[in-house]
Rosetta silent file (secondary structure, phi, psi, omega in degrees, C-alpha in Angstrom):
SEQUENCE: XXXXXXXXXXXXXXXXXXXXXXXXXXXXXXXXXXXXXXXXXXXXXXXXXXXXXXXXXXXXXXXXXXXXXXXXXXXXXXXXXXXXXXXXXXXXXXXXXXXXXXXXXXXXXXXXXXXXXXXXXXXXXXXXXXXXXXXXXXXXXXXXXXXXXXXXXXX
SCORE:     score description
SCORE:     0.000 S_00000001
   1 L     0.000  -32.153 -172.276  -32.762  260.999  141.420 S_00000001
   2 H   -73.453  -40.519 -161.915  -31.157  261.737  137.785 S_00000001
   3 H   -75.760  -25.753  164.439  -27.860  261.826  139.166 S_00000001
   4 H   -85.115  -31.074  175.388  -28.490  258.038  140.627 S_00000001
   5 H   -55.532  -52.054  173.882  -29.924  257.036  137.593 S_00000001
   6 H  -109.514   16.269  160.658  -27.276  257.862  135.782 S_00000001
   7 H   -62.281  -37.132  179.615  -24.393  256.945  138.444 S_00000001
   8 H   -76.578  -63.894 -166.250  -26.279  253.248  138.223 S_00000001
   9 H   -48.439  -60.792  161.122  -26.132  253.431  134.078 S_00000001
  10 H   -27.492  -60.283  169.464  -22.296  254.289  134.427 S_00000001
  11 H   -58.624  -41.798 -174.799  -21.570  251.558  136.846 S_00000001
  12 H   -46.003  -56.152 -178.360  -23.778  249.316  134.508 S_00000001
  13 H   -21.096  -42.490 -137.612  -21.734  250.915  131.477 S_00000001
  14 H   -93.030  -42.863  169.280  -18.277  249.981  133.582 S_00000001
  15 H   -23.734  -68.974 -173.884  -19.566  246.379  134.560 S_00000001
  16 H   -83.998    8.417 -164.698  -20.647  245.256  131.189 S_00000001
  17 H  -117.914   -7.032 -167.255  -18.037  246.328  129.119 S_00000001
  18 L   -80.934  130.889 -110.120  -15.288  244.950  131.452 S_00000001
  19 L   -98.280  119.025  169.356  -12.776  242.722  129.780 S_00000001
  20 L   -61.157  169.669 -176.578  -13.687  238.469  130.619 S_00000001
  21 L   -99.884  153.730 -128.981  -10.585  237.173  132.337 S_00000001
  22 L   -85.765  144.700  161.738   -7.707  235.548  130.386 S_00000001
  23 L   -33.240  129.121  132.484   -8.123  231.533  129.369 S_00000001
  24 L   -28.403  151.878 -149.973   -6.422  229.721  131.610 S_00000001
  25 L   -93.892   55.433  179.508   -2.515  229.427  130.868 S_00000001
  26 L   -50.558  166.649  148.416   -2.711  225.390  129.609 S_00000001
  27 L  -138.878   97.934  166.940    0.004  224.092  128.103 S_00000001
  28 L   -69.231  146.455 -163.761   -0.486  221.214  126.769 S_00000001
  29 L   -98.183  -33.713 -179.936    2.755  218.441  126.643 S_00000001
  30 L  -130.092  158.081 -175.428    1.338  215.831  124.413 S_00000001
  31 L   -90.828 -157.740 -147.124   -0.592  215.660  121.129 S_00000001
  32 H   -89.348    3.028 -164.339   -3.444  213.817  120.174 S_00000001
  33 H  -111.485  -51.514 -179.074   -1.673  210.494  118.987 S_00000001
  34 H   -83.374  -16.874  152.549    0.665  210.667  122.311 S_00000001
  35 H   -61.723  -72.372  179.843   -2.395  211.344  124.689 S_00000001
  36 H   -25.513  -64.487  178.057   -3.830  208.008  123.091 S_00000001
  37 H   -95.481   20.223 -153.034   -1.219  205.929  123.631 S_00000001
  38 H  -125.338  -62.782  176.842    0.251  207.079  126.813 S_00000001
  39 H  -125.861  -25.925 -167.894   -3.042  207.585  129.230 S_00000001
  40 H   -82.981  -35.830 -175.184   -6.180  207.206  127.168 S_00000001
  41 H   -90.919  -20.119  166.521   -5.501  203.406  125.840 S_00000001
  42 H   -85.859   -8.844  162.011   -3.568  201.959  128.946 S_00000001
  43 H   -45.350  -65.797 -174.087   -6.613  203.446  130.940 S_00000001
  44 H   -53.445  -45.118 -156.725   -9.373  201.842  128.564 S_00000001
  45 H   -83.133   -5.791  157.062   -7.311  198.529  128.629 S_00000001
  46 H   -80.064  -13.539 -147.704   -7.057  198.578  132.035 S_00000001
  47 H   -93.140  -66.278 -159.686  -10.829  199.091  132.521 S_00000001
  48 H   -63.859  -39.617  169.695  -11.312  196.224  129.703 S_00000001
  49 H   -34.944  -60.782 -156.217   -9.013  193.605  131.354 S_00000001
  50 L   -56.841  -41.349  170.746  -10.362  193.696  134.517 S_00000001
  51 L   -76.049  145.968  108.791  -13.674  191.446  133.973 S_00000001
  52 E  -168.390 -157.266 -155.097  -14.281  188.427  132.018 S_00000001
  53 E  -132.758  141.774 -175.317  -14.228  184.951  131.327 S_00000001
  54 E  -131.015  124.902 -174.281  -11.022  182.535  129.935 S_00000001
  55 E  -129.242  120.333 -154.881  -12.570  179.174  129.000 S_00000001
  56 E  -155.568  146.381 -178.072   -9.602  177.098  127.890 S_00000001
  57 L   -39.104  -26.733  162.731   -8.601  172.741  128.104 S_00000001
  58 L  -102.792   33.942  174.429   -8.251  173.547  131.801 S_00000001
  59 E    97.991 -130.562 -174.698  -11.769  175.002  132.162 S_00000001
  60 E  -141.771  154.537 -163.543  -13.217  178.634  132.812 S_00000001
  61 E  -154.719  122.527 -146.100  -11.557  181.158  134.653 S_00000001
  62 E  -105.255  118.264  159.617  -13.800  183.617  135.802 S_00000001
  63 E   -99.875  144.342 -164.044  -11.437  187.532  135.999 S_00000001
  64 L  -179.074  135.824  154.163  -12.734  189.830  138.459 S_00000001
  65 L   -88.313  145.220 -179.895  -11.031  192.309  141.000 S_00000001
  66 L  -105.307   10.134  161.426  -10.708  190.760  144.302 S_00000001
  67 L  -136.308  159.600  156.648   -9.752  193.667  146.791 S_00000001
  68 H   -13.666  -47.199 -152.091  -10.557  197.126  147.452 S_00000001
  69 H   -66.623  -80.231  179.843   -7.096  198.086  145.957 S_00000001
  70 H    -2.173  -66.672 -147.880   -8.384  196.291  142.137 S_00000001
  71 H   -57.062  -50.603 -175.861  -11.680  197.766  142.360 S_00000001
  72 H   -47.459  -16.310  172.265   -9.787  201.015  143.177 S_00000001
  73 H  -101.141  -25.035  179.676   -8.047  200.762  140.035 S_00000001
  74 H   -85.524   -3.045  156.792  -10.310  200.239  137.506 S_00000001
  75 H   -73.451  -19.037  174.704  -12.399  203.432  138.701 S_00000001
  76 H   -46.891  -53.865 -167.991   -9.199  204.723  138.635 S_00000001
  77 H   -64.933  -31.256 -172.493   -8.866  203.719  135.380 S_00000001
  78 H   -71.721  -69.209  174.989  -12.281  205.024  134.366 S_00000001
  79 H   -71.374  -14.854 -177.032  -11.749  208.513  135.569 S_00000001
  80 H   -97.287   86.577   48.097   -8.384  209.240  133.488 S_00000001
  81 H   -46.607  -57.566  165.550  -10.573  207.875  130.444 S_00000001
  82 H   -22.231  -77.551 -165.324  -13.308  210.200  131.727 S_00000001
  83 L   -71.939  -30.126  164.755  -11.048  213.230  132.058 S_00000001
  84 H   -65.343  -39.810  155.488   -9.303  212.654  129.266 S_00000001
  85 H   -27.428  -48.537 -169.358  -12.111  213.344  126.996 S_00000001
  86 H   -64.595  -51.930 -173.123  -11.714  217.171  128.506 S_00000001
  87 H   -33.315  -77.673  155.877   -8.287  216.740  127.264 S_00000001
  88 H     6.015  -61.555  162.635   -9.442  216.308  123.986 S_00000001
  89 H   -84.820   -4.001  169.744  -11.284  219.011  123.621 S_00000001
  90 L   -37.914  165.679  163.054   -8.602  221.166  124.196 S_00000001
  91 L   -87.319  -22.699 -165.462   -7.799  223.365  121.005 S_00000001
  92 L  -101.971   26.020  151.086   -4.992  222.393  119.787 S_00000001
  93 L  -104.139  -19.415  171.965   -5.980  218.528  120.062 S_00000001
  94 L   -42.802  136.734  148.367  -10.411  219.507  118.538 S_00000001
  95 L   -99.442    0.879 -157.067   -9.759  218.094  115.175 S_00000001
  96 L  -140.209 -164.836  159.668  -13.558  219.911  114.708 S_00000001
  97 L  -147.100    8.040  161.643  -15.299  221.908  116.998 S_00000001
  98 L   -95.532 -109.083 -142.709  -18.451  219.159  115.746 S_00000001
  99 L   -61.754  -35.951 -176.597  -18.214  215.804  115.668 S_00000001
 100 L   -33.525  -74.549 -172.322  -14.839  215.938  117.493 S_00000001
 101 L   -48.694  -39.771 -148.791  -16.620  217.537  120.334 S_00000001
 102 H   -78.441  -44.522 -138.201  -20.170  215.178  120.170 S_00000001
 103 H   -94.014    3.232 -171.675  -17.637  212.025  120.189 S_00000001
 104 H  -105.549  -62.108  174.714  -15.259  213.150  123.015 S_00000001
 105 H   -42.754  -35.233  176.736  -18.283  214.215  125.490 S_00000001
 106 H   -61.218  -42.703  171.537  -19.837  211.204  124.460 S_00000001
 107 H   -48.392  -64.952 -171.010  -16.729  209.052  126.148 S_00000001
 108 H   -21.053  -65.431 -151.201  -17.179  211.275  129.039 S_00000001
 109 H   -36.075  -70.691 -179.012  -20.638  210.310  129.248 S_00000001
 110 H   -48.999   -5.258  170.910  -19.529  206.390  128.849 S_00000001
 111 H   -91.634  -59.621 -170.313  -16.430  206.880  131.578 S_00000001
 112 H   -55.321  -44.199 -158.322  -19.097  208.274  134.157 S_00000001
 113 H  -102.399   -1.732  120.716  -21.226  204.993  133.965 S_00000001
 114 H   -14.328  -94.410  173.248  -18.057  203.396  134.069 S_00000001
 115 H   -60.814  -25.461  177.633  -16.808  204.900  136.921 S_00000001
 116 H   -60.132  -43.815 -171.076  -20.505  203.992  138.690 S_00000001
 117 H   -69.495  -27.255  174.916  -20.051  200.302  137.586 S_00000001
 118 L  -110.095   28.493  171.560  -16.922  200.150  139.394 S_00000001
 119 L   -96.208  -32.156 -175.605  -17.666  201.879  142.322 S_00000001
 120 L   -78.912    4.076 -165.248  -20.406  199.568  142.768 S_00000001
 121 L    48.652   28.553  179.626  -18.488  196.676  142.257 S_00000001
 122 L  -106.778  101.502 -179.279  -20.622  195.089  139.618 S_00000001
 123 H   -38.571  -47.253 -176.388  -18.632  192.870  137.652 S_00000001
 124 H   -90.270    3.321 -179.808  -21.238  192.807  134.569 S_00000001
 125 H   -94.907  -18.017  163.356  -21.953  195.955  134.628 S_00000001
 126 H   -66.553  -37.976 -171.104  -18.026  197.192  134.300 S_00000001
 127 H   -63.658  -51.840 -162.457  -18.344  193.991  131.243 S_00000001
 128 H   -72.906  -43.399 -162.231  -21.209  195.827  129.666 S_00000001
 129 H   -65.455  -50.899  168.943  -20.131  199.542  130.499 S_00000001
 130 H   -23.838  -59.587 -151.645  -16.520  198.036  128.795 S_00000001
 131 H  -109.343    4.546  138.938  -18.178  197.544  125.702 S_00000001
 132 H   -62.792  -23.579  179.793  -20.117  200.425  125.626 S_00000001
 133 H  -102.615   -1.209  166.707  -16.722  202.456  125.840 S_00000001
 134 H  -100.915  -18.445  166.224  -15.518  200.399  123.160 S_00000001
 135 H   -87.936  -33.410  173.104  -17.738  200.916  120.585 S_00000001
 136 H   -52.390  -71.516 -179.641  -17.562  205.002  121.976 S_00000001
 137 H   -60.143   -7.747 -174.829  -13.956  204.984  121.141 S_00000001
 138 H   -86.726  -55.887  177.353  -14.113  202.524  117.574 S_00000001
 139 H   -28.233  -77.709  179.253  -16.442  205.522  116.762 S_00000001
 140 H   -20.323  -77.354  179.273  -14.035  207.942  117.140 S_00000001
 141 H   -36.791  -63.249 -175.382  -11.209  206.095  115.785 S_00000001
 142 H   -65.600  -10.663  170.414  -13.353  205.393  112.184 S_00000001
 143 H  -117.037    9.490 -176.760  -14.047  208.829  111.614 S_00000001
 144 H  -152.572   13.981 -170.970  -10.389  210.644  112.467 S_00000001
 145 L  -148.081   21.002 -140.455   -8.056  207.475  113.336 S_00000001
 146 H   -80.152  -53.348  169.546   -8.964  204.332  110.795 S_00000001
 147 H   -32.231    8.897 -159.981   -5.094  203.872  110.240 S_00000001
 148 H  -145.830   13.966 -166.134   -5.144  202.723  114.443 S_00000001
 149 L   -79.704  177.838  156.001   -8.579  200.769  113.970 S_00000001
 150 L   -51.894  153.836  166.102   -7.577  196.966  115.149 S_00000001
 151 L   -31.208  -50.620 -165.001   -5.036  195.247  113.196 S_00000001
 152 L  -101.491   28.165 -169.619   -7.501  193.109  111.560 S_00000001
 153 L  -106.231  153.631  179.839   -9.688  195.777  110.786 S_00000001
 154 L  -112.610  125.232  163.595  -11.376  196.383  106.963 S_00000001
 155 L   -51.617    0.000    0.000  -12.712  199.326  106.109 S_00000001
């Protein structure tokens, strides 16, 4: 019985002490200014595009995708916002390992209900989800990007 006892402690011994397995080997290719403008803002602006309303001297003009393919892109569009968030958090784009983190997961969050609105094909809910990922990203932007706010923006 001693001799299993401590044959079990030994195995425990060899178990808990055994080395976690290595980070995956990322490499990331672009930094955090060339992520932005490369997949995370032609993503968002595809996402933002896709719905609304153009009221103009020849009347209102209703935007909306009209096939399978559309719809298919702005969820498309949705998940590399989504996914991109993980990107983010990478280390050597964290500008923090706080707020950085709260404000990238938070996109996530706002890409998943996103990605819901346009799987469901509900035009106001892709409007509203839109502008929920637009105030998620103005966040961002005002606490680590305010030089890149809009054009016309005042601190």
């Amino acid at each position: 019985m001693r001799t299993l006892c401590l044959s079990l402690a030994a195995s425990l011994t060899v178990v808990g002490c055994s080395s976690a397995p290595a980070p995956p080997p990322f490499r990331p290719v672009a930094d955090t200014k060339q992520l932005m403008a490369s997949i995370i803002e032609p993503a968002a602006e595809v996402y933002w595009d896709a719905v609304g309303t153009v009221i103009d001297a020849n009347g209102t003009i209703e935007i909306e995708p009209q096939t399978s393919e559309e719809w298919d892109a702005v969820r498309n569009s949705a998940y590399v916002v989504a996914e991109s968030g993980n990107l983010l958090m990478m280390s050597s784009r964290a500008k923090d390992g706080a707020e950085w983190m709260q404000l990238s997961q938070a996109m996530i969050a706002v890409a998943q209900k996103a990605i819901k609105a346009a799987e469901s094909h509900d035009t106001q809910a892709v409007f509203d989800v839109g502008a929920e990922l637009y105030d998620s990203c103005t966040a961002c932007h005002a606490k680590y990007a305010l030089e890149i706010q809009r054009p016309n923006f005042t601190p």
